[in-house]
Each structure stands twice: as structure tokens, then as C-alpha cells.
Coordinates of C-alpha atoms and ligand atoms in Angstrom, one line a residue:
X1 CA 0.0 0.0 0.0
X2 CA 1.5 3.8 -1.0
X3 CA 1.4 6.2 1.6
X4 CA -0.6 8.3 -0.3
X5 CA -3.6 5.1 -0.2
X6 CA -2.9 5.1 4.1
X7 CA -6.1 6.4 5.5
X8 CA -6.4 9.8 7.1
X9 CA -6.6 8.5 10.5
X10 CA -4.1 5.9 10.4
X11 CA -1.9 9.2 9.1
X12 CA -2.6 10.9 12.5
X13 CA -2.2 7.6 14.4
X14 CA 1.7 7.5 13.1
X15 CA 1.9 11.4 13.1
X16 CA 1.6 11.1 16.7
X17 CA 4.1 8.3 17.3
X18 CA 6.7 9.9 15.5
X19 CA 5.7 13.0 17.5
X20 CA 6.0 10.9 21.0
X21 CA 9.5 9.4 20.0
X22 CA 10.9 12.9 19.0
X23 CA 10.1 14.2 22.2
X24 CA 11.3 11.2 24.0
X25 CA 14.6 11.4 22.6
X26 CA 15.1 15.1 22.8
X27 CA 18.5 15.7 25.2
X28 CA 16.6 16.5 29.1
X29 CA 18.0 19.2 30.5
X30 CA 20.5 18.4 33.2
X31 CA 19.1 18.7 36.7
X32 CA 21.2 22.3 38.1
X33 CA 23.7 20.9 41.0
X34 CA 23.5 22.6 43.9
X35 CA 27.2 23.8 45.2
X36 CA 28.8 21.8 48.1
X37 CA 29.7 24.9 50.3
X38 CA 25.3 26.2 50.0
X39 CA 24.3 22.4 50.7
X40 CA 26.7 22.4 53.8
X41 CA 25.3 26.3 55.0
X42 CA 21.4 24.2 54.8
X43 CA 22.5 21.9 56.7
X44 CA 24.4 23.7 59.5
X45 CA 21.1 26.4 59.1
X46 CA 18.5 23.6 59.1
X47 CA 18.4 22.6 62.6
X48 CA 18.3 26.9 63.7
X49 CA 16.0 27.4 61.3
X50 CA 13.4 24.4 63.0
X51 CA 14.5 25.9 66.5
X52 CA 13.4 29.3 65.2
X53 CA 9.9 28.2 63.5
X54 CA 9.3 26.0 67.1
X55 CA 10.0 28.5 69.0
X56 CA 7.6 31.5 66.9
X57 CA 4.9 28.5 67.0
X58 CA 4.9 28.2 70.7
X59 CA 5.1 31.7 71.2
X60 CA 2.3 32.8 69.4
X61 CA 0.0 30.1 70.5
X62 CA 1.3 30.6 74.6
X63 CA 1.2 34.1 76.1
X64 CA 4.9 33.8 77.7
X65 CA 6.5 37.4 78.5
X66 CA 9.2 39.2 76.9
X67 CA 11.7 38.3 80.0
X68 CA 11.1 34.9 79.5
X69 CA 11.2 34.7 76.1
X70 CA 15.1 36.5 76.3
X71 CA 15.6 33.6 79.4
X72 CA 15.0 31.3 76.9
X73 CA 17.1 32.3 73.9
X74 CA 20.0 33.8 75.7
X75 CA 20.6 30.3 77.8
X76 CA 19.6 28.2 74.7
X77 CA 22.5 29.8 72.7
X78 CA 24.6 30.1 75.7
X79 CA 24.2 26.4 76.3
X80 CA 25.0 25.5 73.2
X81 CA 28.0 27.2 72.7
X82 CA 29.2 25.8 76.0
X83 CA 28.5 22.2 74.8
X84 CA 30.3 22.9 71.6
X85 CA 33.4 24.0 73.6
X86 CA 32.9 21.1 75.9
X87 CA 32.6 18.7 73.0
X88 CA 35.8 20.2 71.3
X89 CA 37.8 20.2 74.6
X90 CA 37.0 17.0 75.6
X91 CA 37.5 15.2 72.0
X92 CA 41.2 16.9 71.7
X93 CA 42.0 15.3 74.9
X94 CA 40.8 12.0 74.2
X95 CA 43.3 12.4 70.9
X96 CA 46.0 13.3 72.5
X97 CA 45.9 10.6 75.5
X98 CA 47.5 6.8 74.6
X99 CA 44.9 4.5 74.4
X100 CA 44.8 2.6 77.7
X101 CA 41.9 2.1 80.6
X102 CA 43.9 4.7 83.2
X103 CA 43.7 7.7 80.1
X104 CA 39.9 6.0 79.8
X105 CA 39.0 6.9 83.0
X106 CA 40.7 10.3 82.9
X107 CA 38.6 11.6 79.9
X108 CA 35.3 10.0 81.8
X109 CA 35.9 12.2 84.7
X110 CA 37.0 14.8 82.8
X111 CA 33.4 14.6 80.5
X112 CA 31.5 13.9 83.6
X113 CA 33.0 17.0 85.5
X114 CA 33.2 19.5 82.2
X115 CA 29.0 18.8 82.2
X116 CA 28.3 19.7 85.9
X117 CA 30.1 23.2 85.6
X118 CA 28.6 23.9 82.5
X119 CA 25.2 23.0 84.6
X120 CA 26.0 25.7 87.0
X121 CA 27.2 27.7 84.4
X122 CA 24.0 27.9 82.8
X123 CA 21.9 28.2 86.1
X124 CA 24.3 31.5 86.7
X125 CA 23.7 32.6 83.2
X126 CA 20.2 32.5 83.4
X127 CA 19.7 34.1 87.0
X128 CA 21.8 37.2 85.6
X129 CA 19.5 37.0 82.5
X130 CA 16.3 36.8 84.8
X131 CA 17.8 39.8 87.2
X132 CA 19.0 42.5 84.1
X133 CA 15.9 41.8 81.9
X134 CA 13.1 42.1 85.0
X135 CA 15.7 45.3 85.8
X136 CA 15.0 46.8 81.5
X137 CA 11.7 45.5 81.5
X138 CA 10.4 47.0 84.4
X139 CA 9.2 50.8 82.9
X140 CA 7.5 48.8 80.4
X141 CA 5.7 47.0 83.4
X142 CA 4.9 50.0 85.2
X143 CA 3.3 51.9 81.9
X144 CA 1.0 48.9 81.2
X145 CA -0.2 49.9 84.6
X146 CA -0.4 53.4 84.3
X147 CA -2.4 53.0 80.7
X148 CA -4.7 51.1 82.7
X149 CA -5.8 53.9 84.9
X150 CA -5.8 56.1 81.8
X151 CA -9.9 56.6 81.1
X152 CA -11.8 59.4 79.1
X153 CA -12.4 60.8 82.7
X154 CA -9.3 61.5 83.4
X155 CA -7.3 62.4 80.3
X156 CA -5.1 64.7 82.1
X157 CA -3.1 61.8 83.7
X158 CA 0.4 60.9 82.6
X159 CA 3.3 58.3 82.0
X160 CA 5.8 58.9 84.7
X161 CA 9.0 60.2 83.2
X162 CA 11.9 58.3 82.4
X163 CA 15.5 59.7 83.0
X164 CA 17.0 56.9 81.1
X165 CA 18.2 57.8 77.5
X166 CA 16.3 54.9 75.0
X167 CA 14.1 53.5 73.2
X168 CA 11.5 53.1 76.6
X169 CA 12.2 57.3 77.3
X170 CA 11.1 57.7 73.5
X171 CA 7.6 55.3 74.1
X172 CA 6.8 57.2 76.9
X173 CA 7.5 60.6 75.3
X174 CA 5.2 59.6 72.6
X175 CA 2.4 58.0 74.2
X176 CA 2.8 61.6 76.6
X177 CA 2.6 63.6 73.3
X178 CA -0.4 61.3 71.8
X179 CA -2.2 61.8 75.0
X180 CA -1.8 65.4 74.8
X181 CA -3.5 65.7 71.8
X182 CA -6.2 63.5 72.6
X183 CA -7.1 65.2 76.1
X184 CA -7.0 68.3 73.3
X185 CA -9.5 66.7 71.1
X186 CA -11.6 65.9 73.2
X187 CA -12.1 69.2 75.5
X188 CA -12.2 70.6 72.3
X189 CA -15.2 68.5 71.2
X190 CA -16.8 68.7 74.7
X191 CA -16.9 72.3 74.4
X192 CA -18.4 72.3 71.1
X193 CA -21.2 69.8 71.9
X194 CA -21.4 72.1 75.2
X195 CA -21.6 75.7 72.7
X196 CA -23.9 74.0 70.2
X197 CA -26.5 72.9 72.8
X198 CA -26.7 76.2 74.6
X199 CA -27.3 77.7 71.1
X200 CA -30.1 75.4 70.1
X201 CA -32.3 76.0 73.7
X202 CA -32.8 79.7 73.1
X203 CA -35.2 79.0 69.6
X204 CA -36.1 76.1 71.2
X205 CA -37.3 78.2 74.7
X206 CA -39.1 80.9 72.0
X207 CA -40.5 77.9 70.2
X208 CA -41.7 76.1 73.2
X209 CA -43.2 79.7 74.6
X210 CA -45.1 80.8 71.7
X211 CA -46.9 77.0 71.6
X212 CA -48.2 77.6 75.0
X213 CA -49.5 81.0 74.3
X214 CA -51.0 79.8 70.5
X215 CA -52.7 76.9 73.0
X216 CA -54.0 79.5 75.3
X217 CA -55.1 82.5 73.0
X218 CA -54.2 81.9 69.3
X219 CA -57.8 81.0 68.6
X220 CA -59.0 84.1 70.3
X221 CA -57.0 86.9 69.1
X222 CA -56.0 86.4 65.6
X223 CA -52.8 89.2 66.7
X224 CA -51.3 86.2 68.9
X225 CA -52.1 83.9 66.2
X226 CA -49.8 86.0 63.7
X227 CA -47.1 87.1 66.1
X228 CA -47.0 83.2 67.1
X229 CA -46.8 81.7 63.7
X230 CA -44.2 84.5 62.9
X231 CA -41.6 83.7 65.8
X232 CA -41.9 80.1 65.7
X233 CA -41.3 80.2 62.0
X234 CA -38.3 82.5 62.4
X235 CA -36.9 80.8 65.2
X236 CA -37.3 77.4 63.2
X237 CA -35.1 79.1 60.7
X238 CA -32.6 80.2 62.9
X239 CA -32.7 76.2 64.8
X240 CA -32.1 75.0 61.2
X241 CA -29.2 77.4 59.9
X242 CA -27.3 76.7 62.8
X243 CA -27.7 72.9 62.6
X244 CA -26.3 73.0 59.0
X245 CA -23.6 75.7 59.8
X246 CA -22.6 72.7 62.6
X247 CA -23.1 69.8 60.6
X248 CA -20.4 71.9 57.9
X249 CA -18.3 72.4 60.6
X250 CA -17.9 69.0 61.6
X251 CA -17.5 67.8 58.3
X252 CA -14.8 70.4 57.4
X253 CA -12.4 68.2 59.5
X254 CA -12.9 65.1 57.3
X255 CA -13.1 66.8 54.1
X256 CA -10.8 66.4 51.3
X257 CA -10.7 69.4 49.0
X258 CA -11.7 69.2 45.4
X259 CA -9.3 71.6 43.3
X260 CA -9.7 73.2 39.7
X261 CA -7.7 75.5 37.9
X262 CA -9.7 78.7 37.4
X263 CA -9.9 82.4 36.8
X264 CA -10.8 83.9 40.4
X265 CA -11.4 87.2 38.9
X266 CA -14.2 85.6 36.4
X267 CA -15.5 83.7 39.4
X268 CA -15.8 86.3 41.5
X269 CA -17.6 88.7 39.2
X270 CA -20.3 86.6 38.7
X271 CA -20.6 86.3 42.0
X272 CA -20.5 89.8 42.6
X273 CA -23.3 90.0 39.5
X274 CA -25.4 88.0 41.6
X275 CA -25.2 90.2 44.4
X276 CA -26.4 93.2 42.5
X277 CA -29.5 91.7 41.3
X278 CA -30.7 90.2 44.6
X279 CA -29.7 93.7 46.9
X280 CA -30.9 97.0 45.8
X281 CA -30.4 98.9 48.9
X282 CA -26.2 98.3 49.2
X283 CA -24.0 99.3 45.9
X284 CA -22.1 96.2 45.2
X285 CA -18.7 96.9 43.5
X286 CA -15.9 94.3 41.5
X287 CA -12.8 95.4 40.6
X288 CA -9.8 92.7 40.6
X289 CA -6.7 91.9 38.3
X290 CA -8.0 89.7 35.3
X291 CA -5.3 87.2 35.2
X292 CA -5.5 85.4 38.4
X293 CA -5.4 81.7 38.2
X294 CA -5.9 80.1 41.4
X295 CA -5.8 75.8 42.0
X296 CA -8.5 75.3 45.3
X297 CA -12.0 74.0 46.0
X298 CA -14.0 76.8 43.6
X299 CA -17.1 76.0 45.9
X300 CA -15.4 76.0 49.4
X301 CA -13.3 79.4 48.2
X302 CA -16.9 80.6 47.1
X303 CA -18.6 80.1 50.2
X304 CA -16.4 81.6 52.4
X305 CA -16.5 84.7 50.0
X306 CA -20.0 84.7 49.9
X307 CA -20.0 84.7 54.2
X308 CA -17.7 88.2 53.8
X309 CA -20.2 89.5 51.5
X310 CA -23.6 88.5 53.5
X311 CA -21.9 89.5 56.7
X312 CA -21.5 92.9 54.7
X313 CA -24.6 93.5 53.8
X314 CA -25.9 92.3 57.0
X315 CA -23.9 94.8 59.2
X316 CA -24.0 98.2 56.5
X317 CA -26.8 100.2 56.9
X318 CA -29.4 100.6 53.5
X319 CA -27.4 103.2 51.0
X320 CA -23.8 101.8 52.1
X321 CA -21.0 100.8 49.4
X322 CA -18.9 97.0 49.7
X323 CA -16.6 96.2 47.5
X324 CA -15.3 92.9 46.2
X325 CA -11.6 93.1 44.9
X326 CA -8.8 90.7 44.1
X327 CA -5.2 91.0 43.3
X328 CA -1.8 89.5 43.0
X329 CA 0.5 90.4 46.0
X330 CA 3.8 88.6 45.2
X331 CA 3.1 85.1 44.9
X332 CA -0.3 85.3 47.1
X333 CA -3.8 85.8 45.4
X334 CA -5.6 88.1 48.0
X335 CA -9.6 88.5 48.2
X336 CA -10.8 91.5 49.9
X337 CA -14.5 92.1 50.8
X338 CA -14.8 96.1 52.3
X339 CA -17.7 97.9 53.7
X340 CA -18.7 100.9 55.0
X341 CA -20.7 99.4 57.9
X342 CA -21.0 99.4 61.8
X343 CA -17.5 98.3 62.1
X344 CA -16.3 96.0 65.2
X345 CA -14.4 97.5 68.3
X346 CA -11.0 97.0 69.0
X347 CA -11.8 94.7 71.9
X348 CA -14.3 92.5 69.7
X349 CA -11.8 92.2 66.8
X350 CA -9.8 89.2 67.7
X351 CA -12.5 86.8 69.1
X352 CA -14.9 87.4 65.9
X353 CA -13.3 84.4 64.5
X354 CA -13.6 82.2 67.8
X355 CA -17.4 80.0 67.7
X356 CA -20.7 81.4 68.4
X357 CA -19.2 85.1 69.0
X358 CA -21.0 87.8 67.7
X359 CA -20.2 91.2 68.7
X360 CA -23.9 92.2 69.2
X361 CA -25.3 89.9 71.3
X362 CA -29.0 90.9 71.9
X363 CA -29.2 92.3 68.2
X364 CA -27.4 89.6 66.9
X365 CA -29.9 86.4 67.3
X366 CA -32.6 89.0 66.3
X367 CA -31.5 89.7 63.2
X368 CA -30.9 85.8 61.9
X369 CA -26.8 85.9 63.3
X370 CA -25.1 82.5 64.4
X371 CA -21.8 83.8 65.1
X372 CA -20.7 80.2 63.1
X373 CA -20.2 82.4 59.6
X374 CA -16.8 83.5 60.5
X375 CA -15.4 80.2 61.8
X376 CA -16.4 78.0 58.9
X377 CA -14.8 80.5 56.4
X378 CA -11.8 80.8 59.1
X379 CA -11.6 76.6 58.9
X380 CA -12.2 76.9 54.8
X381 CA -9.4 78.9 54.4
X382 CA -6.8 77.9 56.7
X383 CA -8.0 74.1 55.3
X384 CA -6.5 75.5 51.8
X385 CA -3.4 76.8 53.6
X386 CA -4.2 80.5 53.5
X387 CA -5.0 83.1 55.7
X388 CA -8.1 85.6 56.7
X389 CA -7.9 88.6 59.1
X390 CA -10.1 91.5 59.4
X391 CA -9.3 95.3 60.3
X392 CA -11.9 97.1 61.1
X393 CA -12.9 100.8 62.5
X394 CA -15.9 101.7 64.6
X395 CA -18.7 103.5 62.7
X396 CA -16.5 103.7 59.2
X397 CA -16.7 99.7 58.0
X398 CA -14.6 95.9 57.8
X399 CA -11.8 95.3 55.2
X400 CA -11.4 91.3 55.6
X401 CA -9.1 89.7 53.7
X402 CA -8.1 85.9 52.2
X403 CA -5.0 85.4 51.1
X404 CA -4.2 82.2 49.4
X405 CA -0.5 80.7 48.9
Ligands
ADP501 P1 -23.0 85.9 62.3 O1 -22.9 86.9 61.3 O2 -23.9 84.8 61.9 O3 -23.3 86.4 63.6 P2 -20.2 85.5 62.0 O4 -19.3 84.5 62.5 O5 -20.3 85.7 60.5 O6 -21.6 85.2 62.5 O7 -19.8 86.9 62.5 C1 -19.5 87.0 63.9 C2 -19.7 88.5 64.4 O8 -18.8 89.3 63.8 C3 -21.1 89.0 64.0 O9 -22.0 88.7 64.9 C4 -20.8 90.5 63.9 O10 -21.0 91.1 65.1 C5 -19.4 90.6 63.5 N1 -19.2 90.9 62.1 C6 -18.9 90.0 61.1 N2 -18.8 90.7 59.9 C7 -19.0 92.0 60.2 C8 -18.9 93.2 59.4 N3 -18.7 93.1 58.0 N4 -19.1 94.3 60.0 C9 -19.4 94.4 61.3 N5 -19.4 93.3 62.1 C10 -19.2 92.1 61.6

């Protein structure tokens, strides 16, 4: 039969055969020898190595304490090098001495007497081990201790000091310094919970009054009825502006910025635009350099602006002029929001800023103020590493400025 006549899968069949015996007589590649001197390091390493993996196993399945744990090693390794001495000493001998029963006994006493020193040996070792680590470990005791009696009630308490030079005086330094800023935090957040509550009963007091007197008289005299409906919804107001001026406060800690390139003049002018149709009784003024390109949170920047300008209008009497301007001042981009209000007194000047203060403080919850504008534009701002202040004059008007880096 021709090859050509073979049929197909009989082809295949032999195809594959021929396939199988190529690859079976193909050269294998030679196994890689490992070098004598690395096979003699694994085997020298291979009994540490097992010691080491034991010894993490036990450990972190038994609660044993640091000074045990260096008992342990130190004498292990310390006991082991005396063996190895032993053993060498002792062998050495035993080559050098003939070969009769009297040498026999000699190296037998010798051995017997080389293993009850190194005994006592050991037992010294490892009562010097137990006395200096109980002696390094002991500020580490004494700080567990101390953490213990550390509770949010009493933040103030501290880590004794330690007139050592370490690693231990460095723990303690740090847990002193992490402790500081947590007894920080804390007041801090006390006082706000504390500022925010006191804020919130005055509406709620008005609230709470003008229900009793709509319960007694508001469907009598239709005068109560208005002057009731009219407090409670302005006082509502007021509850709810200060809850959200809050809640943005909060948040300003944990918020992460969203920045743009853009043209703050641009920005600002619009902003300014929007003013002037909304307020007919103040003349609202622009004027900035047109190339300013900032790279911040357009909103947050905008927000803090916009505070300037209603705190502006809000403290300028009907026919008085605030302007909006922005310029280049060496590398800073400064905002400026002036008026020609009421001004702020020397002494009320540097706590404007500060939570809840408002210079005015009968007026002020009258007329809609939370003393919170301030401080969230203070936190925006400082949040984009810049700056605000505020001069001001008594009776002539507020120039406060942003300046961003
Ligand atoms: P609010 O205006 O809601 O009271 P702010 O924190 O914005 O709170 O302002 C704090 C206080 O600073 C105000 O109560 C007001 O007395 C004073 N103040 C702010 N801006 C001006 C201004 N442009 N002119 C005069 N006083 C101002």
C-alpha cells in the first residue's frame, strides 16, 4: 500500500508516534547541581532554622513574657555554645591521651566534671538574664499599669517620666505627646457639643413659649395667632441654619478638597453679578486683576467669599457701598470684601473668629446671626493653607481679607 492510499486517521495515528519518540529522545536538560559549600550552609542552618519556626509557633500560641522569652534564647545559645566547647575540649583530649583504661577513665571524669560546671554555668547565666531583663523590662511593666488607669475621665493623667536615654524614654515621650492631643480633642469636642446645645435651647425656649401662648389664646386673638406663627417660623429658621452651619463644621475636618484651575477674577464677578441683582439697597462693587489663576475647592473658596459679603450687607446700613476686589501680592492671590458698615471694636476684633461670637449679642440672634459664619470660612481657608484677618474701624466699615498661597 502507497502512503498516499494510508487512510487519514491511520496518518494521525503515526503522526503522533513519530511525535512521542521525538520528544522522547530530545537531550533532558540536566538537573542544576546545587554547590557543596550552599548544601553544607542548609544543613548547618537547618536545625536553627526548625529551632526558630518552634519557637515562633509556641510563642504565638502561649502568652509567655518578653523576660522569658530572652531567658529562653539567651541560655539556649549560651548552652550551646558551652556544649560545643565542651565537646571540642573534651575530643582533643581524648586524641591526645594513649589509648589505655587509666587515660579512659581520665577523659570520663574529665566529661563527667566538664558537664556539671557547665550546669552551674547555665543556672548563673540564666539568673543574671532573669535579674538585668526584669531590671530593663520594668518601665515597660509599670506603663502597662499606668495605661490602665488612663480613662476618658481623666485624660489629664500621665506616664511617669523616664531619665533613662532609650528607646522606653522615646515610648513614653510619645504616648505623653499622643495623649496630649487627645485630652486636646476631646475638650475641644466637649466644648463644642457644650456651645452648640446652649445655642439650640434659646429658639427652642421661643418655640416652646409661643406654643403655649397659640394653645391659650391663638384661637382668640387672631394678633397672637400672627405674632405666634411668625416667631416660631423664624426661630425654626434660625434652629435649622445653625444645625447645618454645625453639621459643615464637623465635616470640614474630614473633608478632602476638590481643586480646579480657574480664573478667580471671572468667578468672582459673577458672584459679585449675583449680588447686585438680589440687593438694591447696598451698591455692590468688582474690581480685581483679570489674570489670576488660582488651584483650590472653587465652591469651598466661594462660600467663604459669599459669608464676607452677606456678613457685609448684614452689618452696612441701607445706602452703604462693599466692594469685592482681588489682586496678585507677590506670589499670594488676596480676596478683599470692604464695607462701610457698623465696624467692630477693638476689643471684639480678635475673638470674631472664635465660635458662636457675635459682637452684638442681643441684636445679633434677632437679626438671623449665628456667630458660626466666620469660623467655617476661618476653617475653609486655613483648610487651603491661607489666611483671613479682618481690620476694622468703629462706625467707618470691615476690610477682611483671604490670602491664598
Ligand atoms: P453671624 O454673622 O452669623 O453672627 P459671623 O461669625 O459671620 O456670625 O460673625 C461674627 C460676628 O462678627 C457677627 O455677629 C458680627 O457682630 C461681627 N461681624 C462680622 N462681619 C462683620 C462686618 N462686616 N461688619 C461688622 N461686624 C461684623
Amino acid at each position: 500500500m502507497k502512503e498516499n492510499d494510508m487512510p487519514e486517521e491511520k496518518k494521525e495515528a503515526v503522526e503522533d508516534t513519530l511525535r512521542e519518540i521525538t520528544v522522547e529522545l530530545a537531550p533532558k536538560p540536566q538537573k542544576k547541581k546545587t554547590p557543596v559549600a550552599l548544601q553544607i550552609v542548609k544543613w548547618v542552618f537547618f536545625p536553627i532554622t526548625l529551632l526558630v519556626m518552634l519557637y515562633r509557633q509556641f510563642t504565638t500560641k502561649v502568652k509567655v513574657s518578653v523576660s522569658v522569652k530572652m531567658l529562653i534564647i539567651y541560655t539556649l545559645v549560651f548552652a550551646l555554645i558551652l556544649a560545643f566547647f565542651t565537646t571540642f575540649y573534651v575530643s582533643s583530649m581524648r586524641q591526645r591521651l594513649p589509648d589505655n583504661a587509666q587515660a579512659a577513665a581520665y577523659i570520663k571524669q574529665l566529661t563527667v566534671t566538664s558537664i556539671i560546671l557547665d550546669v552551674v554555668f547555665c543556672i548563673v547565666f540564666m539568673a543574671l538574664v532573669a535579674v538585668v531583663s526584669t531590671l530593663m523590662l520594668n518601665p515597660i511593666c509599670k506603663m502597662s499599669d499606668k495605661i490602665d488607669d488612663i480613662t476618658s475621665e481623666n485624660l489629664s493623667e500621665r506616664l511617669e517620666e523616664i531619665d533613662t536615654q532609650d528607646e522606653i524614654r522615646e515610648l513614653t515621650d510619645r504616648i505623653n505627646e499622643m495623649l496630649d492631643n487627645l485630652e486636646e480633642s476631646f475638650t475641644r469636642q466637649a466644648h463644642f457639643v457644650s456651645d452648640a446645645s446652649h445655642e439650640l435651647k434659646t429658639p427652642i425656649a421661643v418655640i416652646q413659649g409661643y406654643s403655649n401662648l397659640l394653645k391659650r389664646w391663638g384661637a382668640k386673638d387672631p394678633a397672637i395667632l400672627d405674632e405666634g406663627i411668625e416667631a416660631i417660623s423664624r426661630e425654626s429658621d434660625n434652629m435649622k441654619r445653625i444645625v447645618e452651619q454645625l453639621l459643615l463644621l464637623a465635616r470640614l475636618g474630614k473633608f478632602s478638597m476638590n481643586k480646579t484651575r480657574f480664573n478667580l477674577c471671572e468667578v468672582l464677578d459673577d458672584m459679585v453679578d449675583g449680588y447686585r441683582v438680589v440687593n438694591t439697597t447696598h451698591k455692590i462693587t468688582f474690581n480685581g486683576d483679570a489674570e489670576i489663576t488660582v488651584d483650590t475647592d472653587k465652591n469651598m473658596l466661594l462660600e467663604s467669599v459669599r459669608t464676607l459679603v452677606d456678613n457685609a450687607i448684614k452689618y452696612t446700613p441701607a445706602g452703604g457701598k462693599i466692594n469685592v476686589s482681588s489682586f496678585l501680592e507677590g506670589e499670594k492671590a488676596v480676596i478683599r470684601v470692604t464695607d462701610t458698615g457698623v465696624g467692630i471694636s477693638a476689643e471684639d476684633l480678635p475673638k470674631v473668629f472664635d465660635r458662636f461670637y457675635r459682637c452684638d449679642k442681643a441684636r445679633g440672634r434677632d437679626s438671623g446671626s449665628s456667630g458660626l459664619g466666620l469660623t467655617i470660612a476661618k476653617s475653609i481657608v486655613e483648610m487651603m493653607g491661607g489666611k483671613i484677618f479682618v481690620e476694622s474701624e468703629v462706625d467707618k466699615g470691615s476690610t477682611f481679607t483671604i490670602e491664598l498661597y
